Amino acid sequence: MDASDAQEDDRMQELVAFDKTEAGVKGLVDAGLQKIPKIFVRPAEELAEDLNHKRAQIEVPVVDLGGLEKADRRKQIAEEVRTASETWGFFQVVNHGIPLNVLDEMLDGIQKFNEQDVEEKKKYYTRDNTRRVRFLSNHDLFRSRTANWRDTLTISFADPDQSDSKELPDSCRESAVEYSKHVEKLGNILFEILSEALGLDSEHLRNMECSKGHRIHSHYYPACPEPELTLGTTKHSDPGFLTIVLQNQSGLQIFFQNQWVDVLPIPGGLVINTGDLLQLVSNGKFRSNNHRVLVDRLAPRISVACFFSGPLGMENISYGPIKELISEENPPIYKEVLLTDYTMKFLTSGLHENYLLNYFKA
């Protein structure tokens, strides 16, 4: 065995040992760790590359959804969303209809879940993707180059009435069900606006079942003793159609015009980003942009990302560029892809191995 094989073997043993604790990154912090383990330290060349990218002093577009029911205002909102989706792939929304107390209670519930007794959390720790409720640290732990400094609670909502909530943890059951109802409604509104922004009938994307079912990934990024050496989330693009993000503090950055842009939280605001599947069905008109999350030395960061990635559990649905957006001058850039094949490709790749769409070019 040469030195690199031995090194990789040691790393795998460290990953297995970390995963077996079922306590996540929070468990390391609770143990009083002063230096982060090697599995979380980014490669030297990646750290050096960061020095070449400036931190931009520009801001992500903010779209006010107030007055959506008025035809003229709706047209203006669709135009703002179109511009943001074509250039940034990100925007923030205000006056979106979700009450502030629902947002606050969701963040509070996730904080309670992560900061409760570790034995209670362990009941939900699993790498089984078929489980409705999953707690784990790094879904790609054994495929990524570097582990990320975060723990995640994932809850799937395939059933629109979400009547069965017994499986959900006590600490966030009520808040998650309530937030899910509101965020699904907002998701449907955004898909209508995005359809109109593409010049299509407002129901077009919804009729494609883009908004049927969603998963809520609640990320907890513990305070980190060496934040400059690691990341909360590696640079990546989102695989689904649309992501709605609730965040309690800064840390989210998007890569725009060869520089990192901080997405600073707006009180009561939500971050929206268009994902890889929306780029695929829009034939590249809307863009799915790379982003990452930094960690903080002093305080934990909490974010709640709701992913709309097509119908959950539908084996045979396929997606390709929308026919109305294809012409001789604008031929298809991407192939039609079976949702199960697409999902499997994502699940068997490391988060760092973006860019998923490269595998599905026409």
Coordinates of C-alpha atoms in Angstrom, one line a residue:
M1 CA 0.0 0.0 0.0
D2 CA 1.5 3.4 -1.0
A3 CA 1.3 6.6 1.1
S4 CA -1.8 7.9 -0.7
D5 CA -3.7 4.6 -0.3
A6 CA -2.8 4.6 3.4
Q7 CA -3.9 8.2 3.8
E8 CA -7.3 7.4 2.1
D9 CA -7.7 4.3 4.3
D10 CA -7.1 6.5 7.5
R11 CA -9.6 9.0 6.2
M12 CA -12.2 6.4 5.6
Q13 CA -11.7 5.0 9.2
E14 CA -12.1 8.6 10.5
L15 CA -15.3 9.1 8.5
V16 CA -16.8 5.8 9.7
A17 CA -15.9 6.6 13.3
F18 CA -17.5 10.0 13.1
D19 CA -20.7 8.6 11.5
K20 CA -21.0 5.9 14.1
T21 CA -21.3 8.5 16.9
E22 CA -24.6 9.5 15.4
A23 CA -24.1 12.8 17.2
G24 CA -23.1 14.9 14.1
V25 CA -20.9 17.9 14.1
K26 CA -22.8 19.3 17.2
G27 CA -21.4 16.2 19.0
L28 CA -17.8 17.3 18.3
V29 CA -18.5 20.8 19.5
D30 CA -20.2 19.5 22.7
A31 CA -17.0 17.4 23.4
G32 CA -15.1 20.7 23.6
L33 CA -13.2 20.4 20.4
Q34 CA -10.6 23.2 19.8
K35 CA -9.3 22.1 16.4
I36 CA -11.4 20.7 13.7
P37 CA -10.7 17.1 12.6
K38 CA -8.8 16.5 9.3
I39 CA -11.9 15.2 7.5
F40 CA -13.4 18.7 7.6
V41 CA -10.3 20.6 6.4
R42 CA -10.5 21.8 2.8
P43 CA -7.6 21.0 0.4
A44 CA -4.8 23.6 0.3
E45 CA -5.4 24.4 -3.3
E46 CA -9.1 25.1 -2.6
L47 CA -8.2 27.4 0.2
A48 CA -5.7 29.2 -2.0
E49 CA -8.2 29.6 -4.8
D50 CA -10.5 31.5 -2.4
L51 CA -7.9 34.2 -2.1
N52 CA -8.2 34.9 -5.9
H53 CA -12.0 35.6 -5.6
K54 CA -13.1 39.0 -4.3
R55 CA -16.1 39.4 -1.9
A56 CA -18.5 41.5 -3.9
Q57 CA -20.3 44.5 -2.4
I58 CA -23.4 44.0 -4.6
E59 CA -26.7 42.7 -3.4
V60 CA -29.0 39.9 -4.7
P61 CA -32.3 41.3 -6.2
V62 CA -35.2 41.7 -3.9
V63 CA -38.7 41.1 -5.3
D64 CA -41.7 42.5 -3.4
L65 CA -44.7 40.1 -4.0
G66 CA -47.2 42.6 -2.6
G67 CA -50.1 43.4 -5.0
L68 CA -49.8 40.2 -6.9
E69 CA -53.5 40.1 -7.4
K70 CA -53.4 43.3 -9.6
A71 CA -52.7 42.5 -13.3
D72 CA -50.2 45.4 -13.9
R73 CA -48.3 44.7 -10.7
R74 CA -48.2 40.9 -11.4
K75 CA -46.7 41.6 -14.8
Q76 CA -44.0 43.8 -13.2
I77 CA -43.3 41.1 -10.6
A78 CA -43.0 38.4 -13.4
E79 CA -40.5 40.7 -15.2
E80 CA -38.4 41.2 -12.0
V81 CA -38.4 37.4 -11.4
R82 CA -37.5 36.8 -15.1
T83 CA -34.5 39.1 -14.9
A84 CA -33.3 37.7 -11.6
S85 CA -33.7 34.1 -12.8
E86 CA -31.9 34.7 -16.1
T87 CA -28.9 36.5 -14.6
W88 CA -28.5 35.5 -10.9
G89 CA -30.5 32.4 -10.5
F90 CA -31.3 33.9 -7.0
F91 CA -33.6 36.5 -5.5
Q92 CA -35.1 37.3 -2.2
V93 CA -38.8 37.8 -1.7
V94 CA -40.7 40.0 0.8
N95 CA -44.5 40.3 1.4
H96 CA -44.7 36.6 0.5
G97 CA -47.7 35.9 2.7
I98 CA -46.0 33.6 5.3
P99 CA -46.6 35.2 8.8
L100 CA -43.4 36.2 10.7
N101 CA -44.4 34.0 13.6
V102 CA -44.5 30.9 11.4
L103 CA -40.9 31.7 10.2
D104 CA -39.7 32.3 13.7
E105 CA -41.3 29.2 15.1
M106 CA -39.8 27.0 12.3
L107 CA -36.2 28.3 13.1
D108 CA -36.9 27.9 16.8
G109 CA -38.1 24.3 16.4
I110 CA -35.0 23.4 14.4
Q111 CA -32.8 24.9 17.1
K112 CA -34.6 23.0 19.8
F113 CA -34.2 19.7 17.8
N114 CA -30.4 20.2 17.4
E115 CA -29.8 21.4 20.9
Q116 CA -31.8 18.7 22.8
D117 CA -30.3 15.6 24.4
V118 CA -28.2 13.8 21.8
E119 CA -29.9 10.4 22.6
E120 CA -33.2 11.8 21.4
K121 CA -31.6 13.0 18.1
K122 CA -30.0 9.6 17.6
K123 CA -33.5 8.0 17.2
Y124 CA -33.7 9.8 13.8
Y125 CA -30.1 9.3 12.6
T126 CA -30.1 7.3 9.3
R127 CA -28.7 7.2 5.8
D128 CA -31.8 5.5 4.5
N129 CA -33.2 7.8 1.8
T130 CA -36.6 6.1 1.9
R131 CA -37.2 7.3 5.5
R132 CA -39.6 10.2 5.7
V133 CA -37.7 11.8 8.6
R134 CA -33.9 11.6 8.6
F135 CA -31.2 13.2 10.8
L136 CA -27.6 12.9 9.6
S137 CA -24.4 14.8 9.0
N138 CA -23.4 15.2 5.3
H139 CA -25.6 13.1 3.0
D140 CA -22.5 12.6 0.8
L141 CA -20.1 12.0 3.7
F142 CA -18.4 9.0 2.1
R143 CA -18.3 10.5 -1.4
S144 CA -17.2 14.0 -0.8
R145 CA -13.6 15.3 -0.8
T146 CA -14.2 17.1 2.4
A147 CA -16.9 16.8 5.1
N148 CA -19.0 19.9 5.7
W149 CA -19.5 21.5 9.1
R150 CA -23.3 20.9 9.4
D151 CA -26.0 18.5 10.6
T152 CA -29.3 18.1 8.8
L153 CA -32.8 17.1 9.6
T154 CA -34.8 16.2 6.5
I155 CA -38.6 15.8 6.4
S156 CA -40.4 14.7 3.2
F157 CA -43.9 16.0 2.5
A158 CA -45.3 13.9 -0.4
D159 CA -48.9 14.1 0.9
P160 CA -50.6 17.5 0.4
D161 CA -52.8 17.3 3.5
Q162 CA -49.8 16.2 5.7
S163 CA -52.3 14.8 8.1
D164 CA -49.9 12.1 9.5
S165 CA -47.2 13.9 11.5
K166 CA -46.6 11.3 14.2
E167 CA -43.2 10.4 12.7
L168 CA -41.9 14.0 13.1
P169 CA -39.8 14.9 16.2
D170 CA -41.7 16.5 19.1
S171 CA -39.4 19.5 19.1
C172 CA -40.4 20.7 15.7
R173 CA -43.5 18.8 14.7
E174 CA -46.1 21.5 14.9
S175 CA -43.8 24.2 13.5
A176 CA -42.7 22.0 10.6
V177 CA -46.2 21.0 9.5
E178 CA -47.4 24.7 9.7
Y179 CA -44.4 26.0 7.8
S180 CA -44.8 23.2 5.2
K181 CA -48.4 24.3 4.4
H182 CA -47.4 27.9 3.9
V183 CA -44.2 27.1 1.9
E184 CA -46.1 24.8 -0.4
K185 CA -48.6 27.6 -1.1
L186 CA -45.8 30.0 -1.8
G187 CA -44.1 27.5 -4.0
N188 CA -47.2 27.2 -6.2
I189 CA -47.4 31.0 -6.5
L190 CA -43.7 31.2 -7.5
F191 CA -44.2 28.4 -10.1
E192 CA -47.1 30.5 -11.6
I193 CA -44.9 33.6 -11.8
L194 CA -42.0 31.6 -13.2
S195 CA -44.3 30.2 -15.9
E196 CA -45.5 33.7 -16.8
A197 CA -41.8 34.9 -16.8
L198 CA -41.1 32.2 -19.5
G199 CA -44.0 33.5 -21.6
L200 CA -46.1 30.4 -20.8
D201 CA -49.6 29.9 -19.3
S202 CA -49.4 30.5 -15.5
E203 CA -50.3 26.8 -14.8
H204 CA -47.6 25.3 -17.1
L205 CA -44.9 24.4 -14.5
R206 CA -47.5 23.2 -12.0
N207 CA -49.1 21.0 -14.7
M208 CA -45.7 19.4 -15.1
E209 CA -45.9 18.5 -11.4
C210 CA -42.8 20.6 -10.6
S211 CA -44.4 21.5 -7.2
K212 CA -45.9 18.1 -6.3
G213 CA -44.5 17.3 -3.0
H214 CA -41.4 18.8 -1.3
R215 CA -38.6 18.1 1.1
I216 CA -37.6 20.4 3.9
H217 CA -33.8 20.2 4.7
S218 CA -33.1 22.0 8.0
H219 CA -29.4 22.7 8.4
Y220 CA -27.7 23.4 11.7
Y221 CA -24.2 24.8 11.4
P222 CA -22.6 24.7 14.9
A223 CA -20.1 27.5 15.9
C224 CA -16.7 26.4 14.5
P225 CA -13.3 26.9 16.2
E226 CA -11.5 27.2 12.8
P227 CA -14.1 28.6 10.3
E228 CA -11.4 29.6 7.8
L229 CA -10.4 26.0 7.2
T230 CA -13.8 24.5 6.4
L231 CA -17.3 25.2 4.9
G232 CA -20.8 24.7 6.1
T233 CA -21.8 23.6 2.6
T234 CA -19.5 23.1 -0.4
K235 CA -19.9 25.1 -3.6
H236 CA -22.7 23.5 -5.5
S237 CA -25.9 24.1 -7.4
D238 CA -29.3 22.7 -6.3
P239 CA -30.5 19.7 -8.3
G240 CA -34.3 20.4 -8.2
F241 CA -36.6 23.0 -9.8
L242 CA -36.8 25.5 -7.0
T243 CA -35.5 26.1 -3.5
I244 CA -37.0 28.4 -0.8
V245 CA -34.6 29.2 2.0
L246 CA -35.3 30.6 5.4
Q247 CA -32.1 31.7 7.2
N248 CA -31.4 33.2 10.7
Q249 CA -28.1 34.8 9.9
S250 CA -25.5 35.5 7.1
G251 CA -23.2 32.8 5.7
L252 CA -24.9 32.0 2.4
Q253 CA -22.9 33.2 -0.6
I254 CA -23.5 32.9 -4.3
F255 CA -20.9 32.9 -7.1
F256 CA -21.7 35.7 -9.5
Q257 CA -19.5 37.3 -12.1
N258 CA -16.4 35.4 -10.7
Q259 CA -16.9 36.7 -7.2
W260 CA -18.6 35.6 -4.0
V261 CA -21.7 37.6 -3.0
D262 CA -23.1 37.5 0.5
V263 CA -26.9 36.9 0.7
L264 CA -27.7 38.8 3.8
P265 CA -30.9 38.0 5.6
I266 CA -33.8 40.4 5.3
P267 CA -36.2 40.5 8.3
G268 CA -39.2 38.4 7.2
G269 CA -37.6 37.7 3.8
L270 CA -36.9 34.4 2.1
V271 CA -34.2 33.4 -0.4
I272 CA -35.4 31.8 -3.7
N273 CA -33.1 30.0 -6.1
T274 CA -33.8 28.3 -9.4
G275 CA -32.3 24.8 -9.6
D276 CA -30.8 22.5 -12.2
L277 CA -34.1 21.0 -13.3
L278 CA -35.6 24.4 -14.0
Q279 CA -32.5 25.3 -16.0
L280 CA -33.1 22.0 -17.9
V281 CA -36.8 22.5 -18.7
S282 CA -36.3 26.2 -19.5
N283 CA -33.6 25.1 -22.0
G284 CA -31.0 27.3 -20.2
K285 CA -33.2 30.4 -20.1
F286 CA -33.2 30.4 -16.3
R287 CA -29.9 29.6 -14.6
S288 CA -29.0 27.4 -11.6
N289 CA -26.2 29.2 -9.8
N290 CA -23.4 27.9 -7.6
H291 CA -23.5 28.8 -4.0
R292 CA -22.0 27.8 -0.6
V293 CA -22.3 28.4 3.1
L294 CA -19.6 29.8 5.4
V295 CA -19.5 28.9 9.1
D296 CA -19.1 31.3 12.1
R297 CA -16.8 31.1 15.0
L298 CA -19.2 32.5 17.6
A299 CA -22.8 31.4 16.8
P300 CA -24.6 28.5 15.2
R301 CA -26.4 29.2 11.9
I302 CA -29.7 27.7 11.0
S303 CA -31.3 27.5 7.6
V304 CA -34.4 25.8 6.4
A305 CA -34.3 24.9 2.7
C306 CA -37.5 23.7 1.0
F307 CA -36.8 21.8 -2.2
F308 CA -39.3 21.3 -5.0
S309 CA -37.8 18.6 -7.1
G310 CA -40.7 17.0 -8.9
P311 CA -43.2 14.4 -7.5
L312 CA -41.8 12.3 -4.7
G313 CA -42.0 8.5 -5.4
M314 CA -43.0 8.9 -9.1
E315 CA -40.9 6.3 -10.9
N316 CA -41.7 7.0 -14.6
I317 CA -42.0 10.8 -15.0
S318 CA -39.4 12.4 -17.3
Y319 CA -38.4 16.0 -17.9
G320 CA -36.8 17.7 -20.9
P321 CA -36.8 21.2 -22.4
I322 CA -40.3 22.6 -22.7
K323 CA -41.5 22.3 -26.3
E324 CA -42.9 25.9 -26.4
L325 CA -39.3 27.2 -25.7
I326 CA -37.7 25.2 -28.5
S327 CA -37.2 26.4 -32.1
E328 CA -34.8 26.2 -35.0
E329 CA -32.9 29.2 -33.5
N330 CA -33.2 27.8 -30.0
P331 CA -32.6 24.0 -30.3
P332 CA -32.6 21.8 -27.2
I333 CA -29.5 22.1 -25.0
Y334 CA -30.5 19.2 -22.8
K335 CA -31.8 15.6 -23.2
E336 CA -35.1 14.4 -21.8
V337 CA -34.3 12.6 -18.5
L338 CA -36.2 10.1 -16.3
L339 CA -36.6 11.6 -12.9
T340 CA -35.4 8.4 -11.2
D341 CA -32.2 8.3 -13.3
Y342 CA -31.6 12.0 -12.5
T343 CA -32.2 11.6 -8.8
M344 CA -29.9 8.5 -8.7
K345 CA -27.1 10.4 -10.4
F346 CA -27.4 13.1 -7.7
L347 CA -27.5 10.6 -4.8
T348 CA -24.4 8.7 -6.0
S349 CA -22.3 11.9 -6.6
G350 CA -20.5 14.1 -4.0
L351 CA -21.9 17.6 -3.6
H352 CA -18.6 18.9 -4.9
E353 CA -19.1 17.0 -8.2
N354 CA -21.3 19.6 -9.7
Y355 CA -22.3 20.2 -12.3
L356 CA -25.1 17.7 -12.6
L357 CA -26.5 19.1 -15.8
N358 CA -23.3 18.3 -17.7
Y359 CA -24.4 14.7 -17.7
F360 CA -27.6 15.5 -19.5
K361 CA -26.5 17.7 -22.3
A362 CA -28.1 17.0 -25.7

